[in-house]
Short mmCIF file of C-alpha atoms and ligand atoms in Angstrom, two decimals:
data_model
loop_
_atom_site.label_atom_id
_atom_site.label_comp_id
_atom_site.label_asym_id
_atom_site.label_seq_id
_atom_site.Cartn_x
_atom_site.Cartn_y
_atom_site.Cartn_z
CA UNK A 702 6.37 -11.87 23.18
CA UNK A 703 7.36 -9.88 26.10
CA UNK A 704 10.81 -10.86 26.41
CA UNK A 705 12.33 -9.36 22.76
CA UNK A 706 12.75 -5.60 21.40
CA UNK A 707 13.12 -5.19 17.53
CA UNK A 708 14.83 -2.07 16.39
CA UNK A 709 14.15 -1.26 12.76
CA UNK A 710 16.74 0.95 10.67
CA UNK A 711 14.74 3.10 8.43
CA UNK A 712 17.44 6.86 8.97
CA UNK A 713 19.48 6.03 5.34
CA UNK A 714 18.29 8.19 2.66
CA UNK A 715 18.02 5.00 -0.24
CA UNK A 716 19.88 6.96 -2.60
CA UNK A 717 19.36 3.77 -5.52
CA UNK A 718 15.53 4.65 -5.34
CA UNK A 719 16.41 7.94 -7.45
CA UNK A 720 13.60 9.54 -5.58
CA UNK A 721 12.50 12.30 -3.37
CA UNK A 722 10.85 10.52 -0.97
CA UNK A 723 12.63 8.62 1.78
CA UNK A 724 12.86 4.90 0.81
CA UNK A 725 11.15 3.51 3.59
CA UNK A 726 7.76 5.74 2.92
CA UNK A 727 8.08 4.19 -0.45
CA UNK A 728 4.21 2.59 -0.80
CA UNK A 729 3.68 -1.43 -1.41
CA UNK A 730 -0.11 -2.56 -1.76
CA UNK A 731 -1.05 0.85 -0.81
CA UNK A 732 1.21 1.15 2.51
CA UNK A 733 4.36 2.41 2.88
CA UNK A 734 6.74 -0.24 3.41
CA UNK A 735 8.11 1.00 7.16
CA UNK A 736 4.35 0.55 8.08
CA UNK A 737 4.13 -3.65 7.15
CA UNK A 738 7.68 -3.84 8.86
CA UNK A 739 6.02 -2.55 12.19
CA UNK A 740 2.69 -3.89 11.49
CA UNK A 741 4.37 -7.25 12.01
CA UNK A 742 7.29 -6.98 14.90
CA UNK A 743 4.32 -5.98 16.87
CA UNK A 744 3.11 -8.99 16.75
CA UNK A 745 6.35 -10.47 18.40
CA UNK A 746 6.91 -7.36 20.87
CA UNK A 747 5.59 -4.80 22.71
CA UNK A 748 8.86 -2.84 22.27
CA UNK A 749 10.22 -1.22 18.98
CA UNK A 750 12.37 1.43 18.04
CA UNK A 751 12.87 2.95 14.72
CA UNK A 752 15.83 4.35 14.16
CA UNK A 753 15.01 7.33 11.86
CA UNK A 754 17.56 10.69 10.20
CA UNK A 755 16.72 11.07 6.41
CA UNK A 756 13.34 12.90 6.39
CA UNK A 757 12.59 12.21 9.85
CA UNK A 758 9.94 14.29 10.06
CA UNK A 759 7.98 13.21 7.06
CA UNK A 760 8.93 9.77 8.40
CA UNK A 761 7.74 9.89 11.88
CA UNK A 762 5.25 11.68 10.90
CA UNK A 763 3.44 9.03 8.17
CA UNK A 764 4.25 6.23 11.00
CA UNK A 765 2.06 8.01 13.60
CA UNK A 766 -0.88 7.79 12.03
CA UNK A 767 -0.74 4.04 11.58
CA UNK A 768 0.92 3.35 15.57
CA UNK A 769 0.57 5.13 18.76
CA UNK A 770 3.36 2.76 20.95
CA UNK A 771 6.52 2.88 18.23
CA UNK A 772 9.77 5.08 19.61
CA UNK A 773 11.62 7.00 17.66
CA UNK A 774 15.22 7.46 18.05
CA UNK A 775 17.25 9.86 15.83
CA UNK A 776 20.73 8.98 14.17
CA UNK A 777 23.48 11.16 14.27
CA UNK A 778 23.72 10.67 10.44
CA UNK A 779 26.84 13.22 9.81
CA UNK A 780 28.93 12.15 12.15
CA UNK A 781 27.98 7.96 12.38
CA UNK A 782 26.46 7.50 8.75
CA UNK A 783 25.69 3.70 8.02
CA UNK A 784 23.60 0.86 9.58
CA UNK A 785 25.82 0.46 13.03
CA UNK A 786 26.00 4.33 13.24
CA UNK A 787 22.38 3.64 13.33
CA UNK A 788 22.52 1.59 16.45
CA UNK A 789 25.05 4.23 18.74
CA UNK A 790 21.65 6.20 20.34
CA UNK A 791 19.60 3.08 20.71
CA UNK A 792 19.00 1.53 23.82
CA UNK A 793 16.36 -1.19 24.69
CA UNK A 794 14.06 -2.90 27.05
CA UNK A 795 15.07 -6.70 26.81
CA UNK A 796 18.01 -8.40 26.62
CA UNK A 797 16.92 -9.99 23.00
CA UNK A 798 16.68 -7.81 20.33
CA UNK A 799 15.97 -8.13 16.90
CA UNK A 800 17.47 -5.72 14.03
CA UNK A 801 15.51 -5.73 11.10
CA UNK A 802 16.69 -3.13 8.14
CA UNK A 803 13.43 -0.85 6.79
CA UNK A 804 13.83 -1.62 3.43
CA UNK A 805 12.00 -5.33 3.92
CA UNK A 806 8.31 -5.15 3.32
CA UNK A 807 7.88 -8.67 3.02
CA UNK A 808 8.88 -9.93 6.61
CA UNK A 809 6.20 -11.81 8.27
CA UNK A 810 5.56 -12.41 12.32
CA UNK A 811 6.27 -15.87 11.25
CA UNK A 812 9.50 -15.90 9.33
CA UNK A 813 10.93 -13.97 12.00
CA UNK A 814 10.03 -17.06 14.64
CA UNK A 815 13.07 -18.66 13.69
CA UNK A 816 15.57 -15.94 15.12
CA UNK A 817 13.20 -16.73 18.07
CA UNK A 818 14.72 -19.29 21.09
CA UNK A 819 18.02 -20.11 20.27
CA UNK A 820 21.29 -20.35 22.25
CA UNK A 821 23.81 -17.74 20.87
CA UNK A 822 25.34 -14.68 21.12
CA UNK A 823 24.54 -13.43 17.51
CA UNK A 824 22.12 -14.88 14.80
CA UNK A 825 22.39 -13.83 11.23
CA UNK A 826 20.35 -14.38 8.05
CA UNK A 827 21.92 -15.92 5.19
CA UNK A 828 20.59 -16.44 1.74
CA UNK A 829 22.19 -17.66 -1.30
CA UNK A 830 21.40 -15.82 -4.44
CA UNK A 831 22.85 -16.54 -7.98
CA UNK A 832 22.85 -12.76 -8.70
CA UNK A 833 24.50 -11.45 -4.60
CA UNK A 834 25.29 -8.41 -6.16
CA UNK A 835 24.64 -5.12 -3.97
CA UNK A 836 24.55 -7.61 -0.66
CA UNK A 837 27.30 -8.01 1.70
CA UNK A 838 28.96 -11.59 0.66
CA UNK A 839 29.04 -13.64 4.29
CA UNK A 840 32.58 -15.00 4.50
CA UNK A 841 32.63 -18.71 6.17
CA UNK A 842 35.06 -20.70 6.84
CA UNK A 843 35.66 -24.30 8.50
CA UNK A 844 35.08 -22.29 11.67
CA UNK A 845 31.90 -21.33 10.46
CA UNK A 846 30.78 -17.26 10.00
CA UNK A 847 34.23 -15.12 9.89
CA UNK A 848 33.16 -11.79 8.61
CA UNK A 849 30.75 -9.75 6.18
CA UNK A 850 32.36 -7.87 3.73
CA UNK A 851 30.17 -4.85 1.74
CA UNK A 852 30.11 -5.73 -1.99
CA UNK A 853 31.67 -1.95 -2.42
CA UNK A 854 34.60 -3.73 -0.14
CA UNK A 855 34.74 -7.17 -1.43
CA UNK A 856 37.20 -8.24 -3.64
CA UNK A 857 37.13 -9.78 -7.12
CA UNK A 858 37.59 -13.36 -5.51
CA UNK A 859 34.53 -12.40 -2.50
CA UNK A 860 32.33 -10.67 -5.20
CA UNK A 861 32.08 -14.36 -6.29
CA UNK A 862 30.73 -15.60 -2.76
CA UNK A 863 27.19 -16.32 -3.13
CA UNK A 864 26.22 -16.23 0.10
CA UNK A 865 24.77 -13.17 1.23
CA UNK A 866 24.23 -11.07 4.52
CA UNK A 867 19.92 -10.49 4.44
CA UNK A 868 20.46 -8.21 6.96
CA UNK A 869 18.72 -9.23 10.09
CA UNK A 870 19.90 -10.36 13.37
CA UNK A 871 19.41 -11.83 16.53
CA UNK A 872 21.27 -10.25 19.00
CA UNK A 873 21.90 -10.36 23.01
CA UNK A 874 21.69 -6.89 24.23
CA UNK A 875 25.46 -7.38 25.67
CA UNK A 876 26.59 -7.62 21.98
CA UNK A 877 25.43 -3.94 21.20
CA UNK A 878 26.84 -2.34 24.30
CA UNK A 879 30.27 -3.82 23.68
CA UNK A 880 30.34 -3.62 20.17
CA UNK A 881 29.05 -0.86 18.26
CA UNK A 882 31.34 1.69 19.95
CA UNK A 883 33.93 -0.73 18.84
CA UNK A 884 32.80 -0.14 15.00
CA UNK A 885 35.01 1.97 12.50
CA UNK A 886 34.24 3.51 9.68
CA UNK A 887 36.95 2.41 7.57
CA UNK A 888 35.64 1.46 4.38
CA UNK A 889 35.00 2.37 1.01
CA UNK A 890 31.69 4.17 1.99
CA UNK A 891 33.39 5.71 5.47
CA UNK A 892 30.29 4.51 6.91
CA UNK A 893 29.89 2.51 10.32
CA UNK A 894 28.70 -0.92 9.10
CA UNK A 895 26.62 -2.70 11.43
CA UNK A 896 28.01 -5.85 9.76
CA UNK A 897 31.75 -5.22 11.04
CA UNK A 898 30.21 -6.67 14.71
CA UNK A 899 30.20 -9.86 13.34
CA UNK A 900 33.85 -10.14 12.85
CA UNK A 901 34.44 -8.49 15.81
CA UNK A 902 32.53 -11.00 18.03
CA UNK A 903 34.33 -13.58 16.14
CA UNK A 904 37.33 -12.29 17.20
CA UNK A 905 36.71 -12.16 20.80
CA UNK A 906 35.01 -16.26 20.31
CA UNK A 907 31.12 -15.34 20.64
CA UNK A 908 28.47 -17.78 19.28
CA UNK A 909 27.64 -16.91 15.88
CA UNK A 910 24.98 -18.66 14.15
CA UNK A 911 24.02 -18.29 10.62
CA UNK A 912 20.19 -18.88 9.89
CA UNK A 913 19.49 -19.71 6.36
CA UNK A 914 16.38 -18.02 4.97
CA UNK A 915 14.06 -17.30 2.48
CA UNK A 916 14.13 -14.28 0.05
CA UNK A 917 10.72 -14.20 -0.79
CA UNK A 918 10.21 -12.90 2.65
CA UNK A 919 13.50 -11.18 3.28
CA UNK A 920 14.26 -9.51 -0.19
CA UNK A 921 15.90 -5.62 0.71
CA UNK A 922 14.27 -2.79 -1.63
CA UNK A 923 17.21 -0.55 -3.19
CA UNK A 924 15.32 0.25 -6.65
CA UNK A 925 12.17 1.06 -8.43
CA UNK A 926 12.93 -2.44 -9.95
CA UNK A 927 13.06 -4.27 -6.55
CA UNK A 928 9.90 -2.20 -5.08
CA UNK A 929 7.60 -3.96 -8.08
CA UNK A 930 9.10 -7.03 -7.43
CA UNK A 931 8.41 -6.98 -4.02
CA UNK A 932 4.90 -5.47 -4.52
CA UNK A 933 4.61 -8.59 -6.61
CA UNK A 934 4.84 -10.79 -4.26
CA UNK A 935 2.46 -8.96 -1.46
CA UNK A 936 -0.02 -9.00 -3.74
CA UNK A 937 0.40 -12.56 -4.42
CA UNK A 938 -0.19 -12.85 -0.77
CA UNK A 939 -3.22 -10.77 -0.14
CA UNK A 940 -5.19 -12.03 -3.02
CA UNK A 941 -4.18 -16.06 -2.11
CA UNK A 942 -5.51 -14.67 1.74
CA UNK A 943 -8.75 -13.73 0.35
CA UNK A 944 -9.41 -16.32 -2.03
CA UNK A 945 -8.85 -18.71 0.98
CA UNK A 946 -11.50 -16.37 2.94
CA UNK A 947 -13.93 -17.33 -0.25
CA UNK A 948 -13.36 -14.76 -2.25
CA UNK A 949 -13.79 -15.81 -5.97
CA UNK A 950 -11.07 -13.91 -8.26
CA UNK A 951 -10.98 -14.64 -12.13
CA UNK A 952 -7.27 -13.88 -13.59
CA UNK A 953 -6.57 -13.20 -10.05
CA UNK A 954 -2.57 -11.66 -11.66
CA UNK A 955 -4.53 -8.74 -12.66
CA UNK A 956 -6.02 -7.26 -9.51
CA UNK A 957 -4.94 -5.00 -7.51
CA UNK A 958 -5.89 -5.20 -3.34
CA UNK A 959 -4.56 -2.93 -1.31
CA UNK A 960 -3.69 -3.72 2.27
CA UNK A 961 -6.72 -2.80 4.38
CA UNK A 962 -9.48 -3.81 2.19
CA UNK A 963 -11.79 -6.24 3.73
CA UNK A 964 -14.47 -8.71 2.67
CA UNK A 965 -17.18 -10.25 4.05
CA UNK A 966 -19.60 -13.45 2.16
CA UNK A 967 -18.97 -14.72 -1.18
CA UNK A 968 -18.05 -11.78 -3.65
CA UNK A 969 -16.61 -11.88 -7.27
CA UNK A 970 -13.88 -9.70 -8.67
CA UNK A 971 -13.74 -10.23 -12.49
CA UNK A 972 -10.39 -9.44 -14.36
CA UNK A 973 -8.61 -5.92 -13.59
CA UNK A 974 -10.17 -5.04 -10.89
CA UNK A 975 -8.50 -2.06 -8.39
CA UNK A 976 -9.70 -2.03 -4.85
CA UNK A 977 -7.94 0.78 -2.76
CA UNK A 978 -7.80 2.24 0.80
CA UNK A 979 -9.93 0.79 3.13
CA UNK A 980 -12.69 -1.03 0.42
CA UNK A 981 -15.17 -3.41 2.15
CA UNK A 982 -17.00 -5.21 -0.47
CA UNK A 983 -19.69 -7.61 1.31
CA UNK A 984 -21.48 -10.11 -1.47
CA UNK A 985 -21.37 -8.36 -4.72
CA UNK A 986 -20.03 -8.56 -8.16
CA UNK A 987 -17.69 -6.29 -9.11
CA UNK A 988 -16.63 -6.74 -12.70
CA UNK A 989 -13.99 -6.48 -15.13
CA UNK A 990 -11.43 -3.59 -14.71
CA UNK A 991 -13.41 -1.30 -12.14
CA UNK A 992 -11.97 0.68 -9.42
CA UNK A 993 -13.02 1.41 -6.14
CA UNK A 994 -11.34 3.79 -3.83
CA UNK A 995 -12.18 3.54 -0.07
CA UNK A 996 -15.77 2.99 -0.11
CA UNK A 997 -18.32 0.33 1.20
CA UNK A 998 -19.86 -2.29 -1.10
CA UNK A 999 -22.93 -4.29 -0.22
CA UNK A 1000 -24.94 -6.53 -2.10
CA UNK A 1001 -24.50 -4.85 -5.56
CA UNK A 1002 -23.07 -5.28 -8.78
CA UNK A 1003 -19.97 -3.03 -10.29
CA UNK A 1004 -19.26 -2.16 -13.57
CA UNK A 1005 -17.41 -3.39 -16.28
CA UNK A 1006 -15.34 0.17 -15.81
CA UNK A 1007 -16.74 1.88 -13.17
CA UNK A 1008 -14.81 4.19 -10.76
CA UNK A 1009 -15.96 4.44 -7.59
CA UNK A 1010 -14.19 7.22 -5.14
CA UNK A 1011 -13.85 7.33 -1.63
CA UNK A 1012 -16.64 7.74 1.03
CA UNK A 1013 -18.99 6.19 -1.19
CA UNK A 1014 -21.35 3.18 0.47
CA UNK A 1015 -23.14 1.53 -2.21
CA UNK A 1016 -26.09 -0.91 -0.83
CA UNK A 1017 -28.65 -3.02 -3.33
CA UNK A 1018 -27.18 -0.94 -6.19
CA UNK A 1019 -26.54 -1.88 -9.82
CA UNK A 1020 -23.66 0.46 -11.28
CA UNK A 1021 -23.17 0.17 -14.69
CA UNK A 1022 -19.88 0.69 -17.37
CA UNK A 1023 -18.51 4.03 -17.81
CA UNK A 1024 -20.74 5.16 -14.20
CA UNK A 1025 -18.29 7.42 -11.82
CA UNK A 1026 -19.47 8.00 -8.55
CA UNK A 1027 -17.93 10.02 -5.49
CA UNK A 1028 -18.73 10.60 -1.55
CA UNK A 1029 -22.46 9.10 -2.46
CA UNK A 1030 -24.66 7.02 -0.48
CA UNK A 1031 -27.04 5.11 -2.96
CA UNK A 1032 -29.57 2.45 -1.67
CA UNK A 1033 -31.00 0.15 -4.04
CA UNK A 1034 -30.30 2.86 -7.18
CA UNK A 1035 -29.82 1.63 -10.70
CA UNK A 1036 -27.19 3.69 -12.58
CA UNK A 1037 -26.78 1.53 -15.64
CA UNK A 1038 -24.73 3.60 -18.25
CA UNK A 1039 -22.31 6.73 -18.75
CA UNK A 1040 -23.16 9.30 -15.46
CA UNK A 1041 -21.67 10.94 -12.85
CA UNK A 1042 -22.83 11.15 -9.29
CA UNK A 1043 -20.82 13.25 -6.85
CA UNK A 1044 -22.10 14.25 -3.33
CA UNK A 1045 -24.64 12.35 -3.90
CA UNK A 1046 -27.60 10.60 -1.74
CA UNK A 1047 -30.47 8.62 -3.60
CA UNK A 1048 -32.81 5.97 -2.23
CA UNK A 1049 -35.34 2.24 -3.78
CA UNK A 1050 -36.25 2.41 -6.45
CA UNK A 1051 -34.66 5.16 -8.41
CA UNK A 1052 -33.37 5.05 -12.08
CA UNK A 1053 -30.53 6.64 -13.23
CA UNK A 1054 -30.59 7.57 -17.16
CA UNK A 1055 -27.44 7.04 -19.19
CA UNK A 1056 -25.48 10.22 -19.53
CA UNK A 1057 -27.17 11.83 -15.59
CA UNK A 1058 -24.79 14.09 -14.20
CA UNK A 1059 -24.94 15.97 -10.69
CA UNK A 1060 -23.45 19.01 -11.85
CA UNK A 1061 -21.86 19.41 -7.80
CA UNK A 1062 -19.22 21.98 -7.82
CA UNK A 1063 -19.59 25.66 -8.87
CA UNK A 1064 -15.56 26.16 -9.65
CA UNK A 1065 -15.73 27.20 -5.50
CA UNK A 1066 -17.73 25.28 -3.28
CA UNK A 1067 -19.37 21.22 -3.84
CA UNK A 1068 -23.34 20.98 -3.49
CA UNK A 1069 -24.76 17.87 -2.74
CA UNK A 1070 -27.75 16.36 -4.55
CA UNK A 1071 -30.45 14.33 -2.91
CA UNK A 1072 -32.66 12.09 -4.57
CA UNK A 1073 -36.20 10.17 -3.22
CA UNK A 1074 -37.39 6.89 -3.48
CA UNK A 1075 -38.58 5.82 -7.29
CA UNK A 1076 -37.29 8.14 -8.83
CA UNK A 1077 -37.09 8.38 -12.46
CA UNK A 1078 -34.74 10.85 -14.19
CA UNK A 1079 -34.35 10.30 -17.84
CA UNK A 1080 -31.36 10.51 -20.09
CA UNK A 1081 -28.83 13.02 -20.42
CA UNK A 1082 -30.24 15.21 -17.25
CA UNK A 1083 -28.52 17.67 -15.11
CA UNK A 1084 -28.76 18.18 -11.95
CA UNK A 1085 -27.46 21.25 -10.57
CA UNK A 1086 -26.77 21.01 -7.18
CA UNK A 1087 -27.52 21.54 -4.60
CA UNK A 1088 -31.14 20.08 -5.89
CA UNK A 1089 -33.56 17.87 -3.65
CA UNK A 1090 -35.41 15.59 -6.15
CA UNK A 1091 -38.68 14.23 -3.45
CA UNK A 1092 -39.87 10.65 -4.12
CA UNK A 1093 -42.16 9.51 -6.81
CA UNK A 1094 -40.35 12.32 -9.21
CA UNK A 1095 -40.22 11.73 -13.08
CA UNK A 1096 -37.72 13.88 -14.86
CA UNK A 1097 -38.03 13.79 -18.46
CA UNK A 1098 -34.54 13.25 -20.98
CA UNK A 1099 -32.50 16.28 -21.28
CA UNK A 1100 -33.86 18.30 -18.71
CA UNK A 1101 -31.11 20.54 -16.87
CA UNK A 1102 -32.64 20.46 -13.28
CA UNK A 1103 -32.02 24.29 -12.35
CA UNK A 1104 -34.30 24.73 -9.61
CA UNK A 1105 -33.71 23.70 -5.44
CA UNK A 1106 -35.92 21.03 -5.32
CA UNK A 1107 -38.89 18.78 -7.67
CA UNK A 1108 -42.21 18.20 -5.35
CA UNK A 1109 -43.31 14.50 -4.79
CA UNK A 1110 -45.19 13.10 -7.45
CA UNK A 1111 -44.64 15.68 -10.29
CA UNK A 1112 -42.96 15.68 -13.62
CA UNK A 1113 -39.91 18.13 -14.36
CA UNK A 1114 -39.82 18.31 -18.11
CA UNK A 1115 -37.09 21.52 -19.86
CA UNK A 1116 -37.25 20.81 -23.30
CA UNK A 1117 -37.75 23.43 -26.38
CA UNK A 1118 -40.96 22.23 -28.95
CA UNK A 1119 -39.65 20.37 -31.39
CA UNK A 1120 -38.96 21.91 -34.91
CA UNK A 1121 -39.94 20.05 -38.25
CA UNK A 1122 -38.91 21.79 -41.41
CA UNK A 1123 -39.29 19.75 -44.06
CA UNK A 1124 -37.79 18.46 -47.24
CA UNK A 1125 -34.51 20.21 -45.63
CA UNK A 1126 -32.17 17.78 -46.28
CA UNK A 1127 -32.91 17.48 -49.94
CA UNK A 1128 -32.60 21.37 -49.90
CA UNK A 1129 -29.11 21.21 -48.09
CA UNK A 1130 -27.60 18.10 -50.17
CA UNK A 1131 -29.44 18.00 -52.81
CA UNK A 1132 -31.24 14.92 -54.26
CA UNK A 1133 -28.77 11.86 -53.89
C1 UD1 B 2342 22.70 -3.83 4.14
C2 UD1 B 2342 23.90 -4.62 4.71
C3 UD1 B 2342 24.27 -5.71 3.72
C4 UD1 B 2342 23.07 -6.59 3.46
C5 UD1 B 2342 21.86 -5.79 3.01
C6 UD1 B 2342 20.61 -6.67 3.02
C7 UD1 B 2342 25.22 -3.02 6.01
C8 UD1 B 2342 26.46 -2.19 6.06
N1 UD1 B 2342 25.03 -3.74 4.89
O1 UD1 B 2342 23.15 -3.25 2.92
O2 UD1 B 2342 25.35 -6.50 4.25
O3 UD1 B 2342 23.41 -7.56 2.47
O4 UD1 B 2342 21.59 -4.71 3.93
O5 UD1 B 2342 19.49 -6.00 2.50
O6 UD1 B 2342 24.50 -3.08 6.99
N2 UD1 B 2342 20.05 2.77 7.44
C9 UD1 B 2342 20.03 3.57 8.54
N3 UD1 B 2342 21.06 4.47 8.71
C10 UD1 B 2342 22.08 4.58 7.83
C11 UD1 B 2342 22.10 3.72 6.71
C12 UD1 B 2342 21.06 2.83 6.54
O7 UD1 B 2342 19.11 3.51 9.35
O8 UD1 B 2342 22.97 5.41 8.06
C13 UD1 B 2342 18.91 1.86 7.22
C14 UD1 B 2342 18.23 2.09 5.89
O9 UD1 B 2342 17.15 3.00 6.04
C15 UD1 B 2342 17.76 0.70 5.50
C16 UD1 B 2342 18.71 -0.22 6.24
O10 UD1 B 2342 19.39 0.55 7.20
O11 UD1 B 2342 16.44 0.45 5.95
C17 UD1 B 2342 19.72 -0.86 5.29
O12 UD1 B 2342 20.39 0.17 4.59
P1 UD1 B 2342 20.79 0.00 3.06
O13 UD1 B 2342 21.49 1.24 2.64
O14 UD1 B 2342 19.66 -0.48 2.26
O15 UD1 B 2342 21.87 -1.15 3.21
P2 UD1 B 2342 22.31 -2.14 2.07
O16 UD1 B 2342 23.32 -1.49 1.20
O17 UD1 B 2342 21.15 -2.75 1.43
MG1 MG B 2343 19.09 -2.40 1.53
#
C-alpha cells in the first residue's frame, strides 16, 4: 500500500456530456463520480494527486468535503491541453504510480490489484469491445503493444481494430520523467496525448505489458448515455452488497440506494423504493415506491408513497401512503393517511388524523411543532406552528390549532354548530 502513488486526471472539460458542470462532478448513486475514483485508490495508497483545470475550483472544492489527504495539482490547460499535458506539473512520492482517467466511476480497489506487482516498465489496460468507437484502438503487432492511436487519428483500416486503450496504466516513475516532455501535440486534436508514451517507450525497447480487463469496471463516461449506464451497474452493485448483508429487496431493478446509506438487521424495501444521502434504515418495512432523503429509520413501517426528507429520525413509527414528513423526530407516532409534518417532534402513543398538517412556515421564518405522549388529533387539523400540544391532548376533526400551546388532558375542539335546513335539496333541485 505504501509503495504506489495514483494520479487521477479529472482537468478536461468532457465536452460530450453537453453540460455545465465539469464531467467528473457528474453524480452516480448520489456521488459525484471523482469522489468513488478516490474513495477507492485510497485504499491502495496513501498518496494521490488529482490533476484538476476545467472548473477547478468547483472541483476541488466538492472533493474537499469528502477527503482531507488528496493533492491537487493544476494543468496548464492552454498551453499542454490533453491527458499527457495533464501529467507535465505532476510529480510523486513512489516510484510506482498508477494513472487512472476521472471519468471511471466503476473502478474498484480490487480490479486495480492486477496493475499491482509486476515486472515492467509500462502496464496498460486493454479491452476488446465490438462497438471501440470514441477509444484509442491499441495497435499490436508480433512484437506485442506498438502504439495507441486516438480514434480522431486512426485510420479507416485502425478504426476497425477492436482492441481498445481503457486508459489506465502502470507506470515506473522513470517513464514519466523521460517521457512526457518528450510528448507532441501533433494530432488532430493538437492535444498532448498521454497515449503517445507508449510508442515512445517502444521505441527506445521498454517493457510494455498489456493487461486485459474488464469493462464493467473500467467503462470511461463521455455522455449522458454512458453516465446511466454506468449508474446501472453501481446500483447493481450496492443493492447485490446489501442483499448479501440481509437486506430483503422485492424487484430489487427498481430501487434506488445511494452510496452512503446504511442498514442494520433484517429490513424490507418493497418495489420503487428511493433511499438518498446518508439513510440508515435499522429493521423496518419500507414499502412500495417511498422515498427517504437522509434520515434515520428504526423499527417502523413506510408508506406505500411516503416522502420522507432529511433530518428526520423515525423510531416505533407507522407512516402511512400519501404522509410527507421533514426535519421531525417522531417516537412511536402513527401517521396513517394524507398529512404533513414539518419541524416536527411528537412522542407514544400519539395519532395522527388523515389530512393533519403542521402549518410550519409563515412565508419568512419555519416554527416547529411539538406534540406529547397520546395524543389524539383528529382529521383534517391544523396546527399552526409554533404550537406545543402537552400529553394526554384530544383535538377534535377540523380544528385549526391557532393558539401556542393545548394543556395536558384537555380537549381543543374549533368547529361552527352545525346548520340543518331542511327539505333544501328538494327546494334547490326540485323533486327527482
Ligand atoms: C482517453 C484516451 C483513450 C482511451 C480512453 C479510455 C488519451 C489521449 N486518450 O480518451 O485512448 O481509449 O481515454 O476511456 O488519453 N483530462 C485531463 N486533462 C486534459 C484532458 C483530459 O485531465 O487536458 C482527463 C479528463 O478529465 C478525463 C481523462 O483525462 O478524466 C480522460 O479524458 P477524456 O477526454 O475522457 O479522454 P478520452 O477521449 O475518453
Ligand atoms: Mg473518457
Amino acid at each position: 500500500m505504501n509503495n504506489l502513488s495514483i494520479v487521477i486526471l479529472a482537468a478536461g472539460k468532457g465536452s460530450r456530456m453537453k453540460s455545465a458542470k465539469a464531467k467528473v462532478l457528474h453524480e452516480i448513486s448520489g456521488k459525484p463520480m471523482l469522489y468513488h475514483i478516490i474513495k477507492e485508490s485510497k485504499k491502495l495508497s496513501n498518496d494521490i494527486t488529482v490533476v484538476v483545470a476545467h472548473q477547478k475550483e468547483r472541483v476541488i472544492e466538492s472533493m474537499k468535503t469528502y477527503f482531507d489527504d488528496v493533492i491537487f495539482v493544476a494543468q496548464d490547460a492552454d498551453n499542454f491541453p490533453g491527458t499527457g499535458g495533464a501529467l507535465k506539473n505532476v510529480s510523486v512520492k513512489h516510484d510506482l504510480l498508477l494513472v487512472l482517467n476521472g471519468d471511471m466511476p466503476l473502478i474498484t480497489a480490487e480490479s486495480l490489484e492486477g496493475f499491482l506487482g509486476k515486472d515492467a516498465d509500462i502496464i496498460m489496460s486493454i479491452f476488446d469491445l465490438q462497438d471501440p468507437s470514441g477509444y484509442g484502438r491499441v495497435v499490436i503487432s508480433e512484437h506485442g503493444v506498438e502504439r495507441i492511436v486516438e480514434d480522431k487519428d486512426a485510420s479507416d483500416i485502425e478504426k476497425k481494430i477492436t482492441h481498445v486503450n481503457a486508459g489506465i496504466y502502470a507506470f515506473k516513475k522513470e517513464m514519466l520523467e523521460t517521457y512526457i516532455p518528450q510528448i507532441d501535440n501533433n494530432n488532430a486534436q493538437a492535444e498532448y496525448y498521454l497515449t503517445d508514451i507508449i510508442a515512445l517507450a517502444n521505441r527506445d525497447k521498454r517493457s510494455i505489458m498489456p493487461l486485459l480487463i474488464d469493462e464493467e469496471h473500467f467503462m470511461g463516461v463521455n455522455s449522458k448515455a454512458d453516465l446511466a449506464a454506468a449508474e446501472e451497474i453501481m446500483q447493481q452493485r450496492i443493492r447485490n452488497f446489501w442483499m448479501r448483508q440481509g437486506v430483503n429487496m422485492q424487484l430489487p431493478q427498481s430501487i434506488y440506494i445511494e452510496e452512503g446509506v446504511t442498514f442494520e438487521g433484517e429490513s424490507l424495501l418493497e418495489n420503487g423504493v428511493r433511499l438518498t444521502g446518508n439513510t440508515h434504515i435499522a429493521t423496518s418495512n419500507i414499502k412500495a415506491h417511498s422515498v427517504i432523503e437522509a434520515s434515520v429509520i428504526v423499527n417502523s413501517s413506510i408508506g406505500p408513497l411516503a416522502h420522507i426528507r432529511p433530518e428526520s429520525k423515525i423510531t416505533d413509527t407507522h407512516i402511512g401512503n400519501f404522509v410527507e414528513v421533514k426535519k421531525s423526530t417522531l417516537n412511536g407516532v402513527k401517521a396513517g393517511h394524507l398529512s404533513y409534518l414539518g419541524d416536527t417532534v411528537a412522542n407514544e402513543g400519539t395519532n395522527i388524523g388523515a389530512g393533519v398538517i403542521t402549518c410550519n412556515y409563515d412565508g419568512k421564518k419555519k416554527y416547529q411543532t411539538i406534540i406529547g405522549k397520546n395524543v389524539f388529533i383528529g382529521s383534517d387539523t391544523q396546527l399552526v406552528a409554533p404550537v406545543e400540544i402537552e400529553d394526554d391532548v384530544l383535538i377534535a376533526a377540523g380544528t385549526t390549532v391557532s393558539c401556542s400551546k393545548i394543556e395536558k388532558g384537555s380537549l381543543a375542539i374549533d368547529r361552527n354548530p352545525i346548520r340543518k335546513v331542511e327539505n333544501f335539496f328538494y327546494k334547490f333541485f326540485g323533486t327527482r
